């Protein structure tokens, strides 16, 4: 772990310059607004180790998949998340010497991510090689009040010298991706324009022909007064900037305010891009930095009013949960149903695509409880609109008759993951899509979604499972071979319990949905049946046969479900048998050794027990938890939250708290030594779940909120809010008591430890001795 960041309730603080952790900090201090985002690169030049990263939602490049062999159905490309034009750049020279923190003595450095108000701030004092000493303060943000605008205030003080300050604010589209093959570049410059205070670059992606216009305008102030200046225009292919020379005397301060707009062809026609960008830049410039920042702060305060979790008595835990919530809202706002929640968000480019099963399994519960119901619905509609692509994906693998296999990784509905054991075998992702429909309706009561969209998706998924299984004469049961479960440290196994269980459940849920839709909307049902050529009785009878005879591996002696048929043949060790030099095993062991081991990357059987806990008694869950958790190395960011929730249910308070801290501070403390590649955005929703579903014990049963709260021993209190069916509940948990306030317009029934409480609008109940 790397513990160089200060603990603070509302801020992430790096106090002191840590160039050895440069990339980690660039990830952690990233900013975004759901439309575009930016790693915490420096505005001025930096010749040290860095990963330059600007990203625009929905923009990608289909990089041709290259393997030494080819299989039918293999994805034709890997969807790269493209590094987009750099809008933050401000080159600074002092009497011809570059301002560069890598070349000089850093006497003071402090970087702060202010999560309460939504901005990044950096201050430093640098003794340059020439002996000049400068003090710099830089503040920037990506506006969530106006998601096409970003702004920077860059202030420089000449501490002990006088001279010529050369300032060059610029836009640069001549950038590369870290994982580019042979340093290939993915942007074509279409137009570069520079004016006295302005710079615009219009660029187009290769192959996909997405167009992005990035524009900036700046002003310069000295000693509190705006300056008039002449600028030297710089126009090159994929680059535009303005160079200004300013005379600065000892003790004087020069401030550059840079306003930017990032506009893409995702939202505007090609002929509108440049003019729209100019208009947005002009409006931002006229508003001014202070007003834009005030709007940003107000917008974030509204977000926090809806979604904040307050923890008293544990600053590390408090900082971590706010960091996770902050990054989630920077990544996805629900404004655009074409977008989704990328695993790295706007913080890095390691993973291709923008959508994994993480969205349905982990992110949906967060947005259901903290945002309007339409946000969760849009996440489901996103998948509905990709249904035909899912059917095409299945057809490439040999499935037919409308069977749908949703991709493991996608940006447009097509599978774009380039590892065969994931693309072909990790098919449990289909189950997460179906489960999300169930989870959404259970939470919102929006049964109309089944009629409008849900049933068609469920039929496609059920058709896939019905074709993917086969009947075993030996077992006289249906089985499923050649799969990878959630534990990706096992590939090509037979009868992964979780995959088999969720496949069976999908078919059962599809049958229930059919019955409901036919009864509630018979005309729509009939039209759907005809459109998708659904032979109901033939197909559903086959589903019922599979459901009744589906093999689910288990061991009666141990009383546990088997992760797969051969699991007990492995050498059954625990994580305690590993040395520090072994961890993480995915960076220190060969893949062969990992696959042969018993060690588990993330919840597998336990993922199923988390999803379907009401299907099992507590002792069954406990036996499986006690068996599998000691073998789990938690080297997936998605692992600790599930274990935290189950541990809380089983009254394993210390384990629940341990797992909470691991998921909450995964990136802040770099548990898995991979934060430099970007943050683990989708798993951050699991941090929220660890508190609300874990410590708060929140479940929805029979259309009502149920709570079974407990509080870690070292916390004084914690509180959270949840939206639920038109109302808002504020839950405050202390040592031995809980208070629940109904902030909605009507009375609401809530269960606490299985006891019913009716809470009137704007009223509170307090319960002792929880």
PDB file of C-alpha atoms in Angstrom, residues 6 29 58 77 131 163 214 264 306 361 371 386 412 443 506 543 565 589 674 690 711:
ATOM      1  CA  UNK A   6      -3.426  13.068   4.197  1.00  0.00           C
ATOM      2  CA  UNK A  29      -6.839  13.707  -8.394  1.00  0.00           C
ATOM      3  CA  UNK A  58     -18.416   7.972 -26.023  1.00  0.00           C
ATOM      4  CA  UNK A  77     -11.421  -5.108 -32.614  1.00  0.00           C
ATOM      5  CA  UNK A 131      18.265  30.316  -9.302  1.00  0.00           C
ATOM      6  CA  UNK A 163      12.290  39.116 -16.052  1.00  0.00           C
ATOM      7  CA  UNK A 214     -11.720  21.851 -28.341  1.00  0.00           C
ATOM      8  CA  UNK A 264     -18.248  16.382 -29.835  1.00  0.00           C
ATOM      9  CA  UNK A 306     -28.792  13.945  -2.156  1.00  0.00           C
ATOM     10  CA  UNK A 361     -24.265  -5.691 -10.552  1.00  0.00           C
ATOM     11  CA  UNK A 371     -30.618   9.838  -8.072  1.00  0.00           C
ATOM     12  CA  UNK A 386     -28.089  -3.035 -27.559  1.00  0.00           C
ATOM     13  CA  UNK A 412     -21.606   0.196 -28.878  1.00  0.00           C
ATOM     14  CA  UNK A 443     -36.769  -1.187  -5.960  1.00  0.00           C
ATOM     15  CA  UNK A 506     -32.997 -16.177 -15.525  1.00  0.00           C
ATOM     16  CA  UNK A 543     -37.053 -23.898 -20.093  1.00  0.00           C
ATOM     17  CA  UNK A 565     -16.816 -29.581 -10.463  1.00  0.00           C
ATOM     18  CA  UNK A 589       2.884 -15.669 -10.219  1.00  0.00           C
ATOM     19  CA  UNK A 674      -2.452  -0.529 -10.099  1.00  0.00           C
ATOM     20  CA  UNK A 690     -20.883  -1.816   1.790  1.00  0.00           C
ATOM     21  CA  UNK A 711     -22.152   0.259  13.583  1.00  0.00           C
TER      22      UNK A 711
END
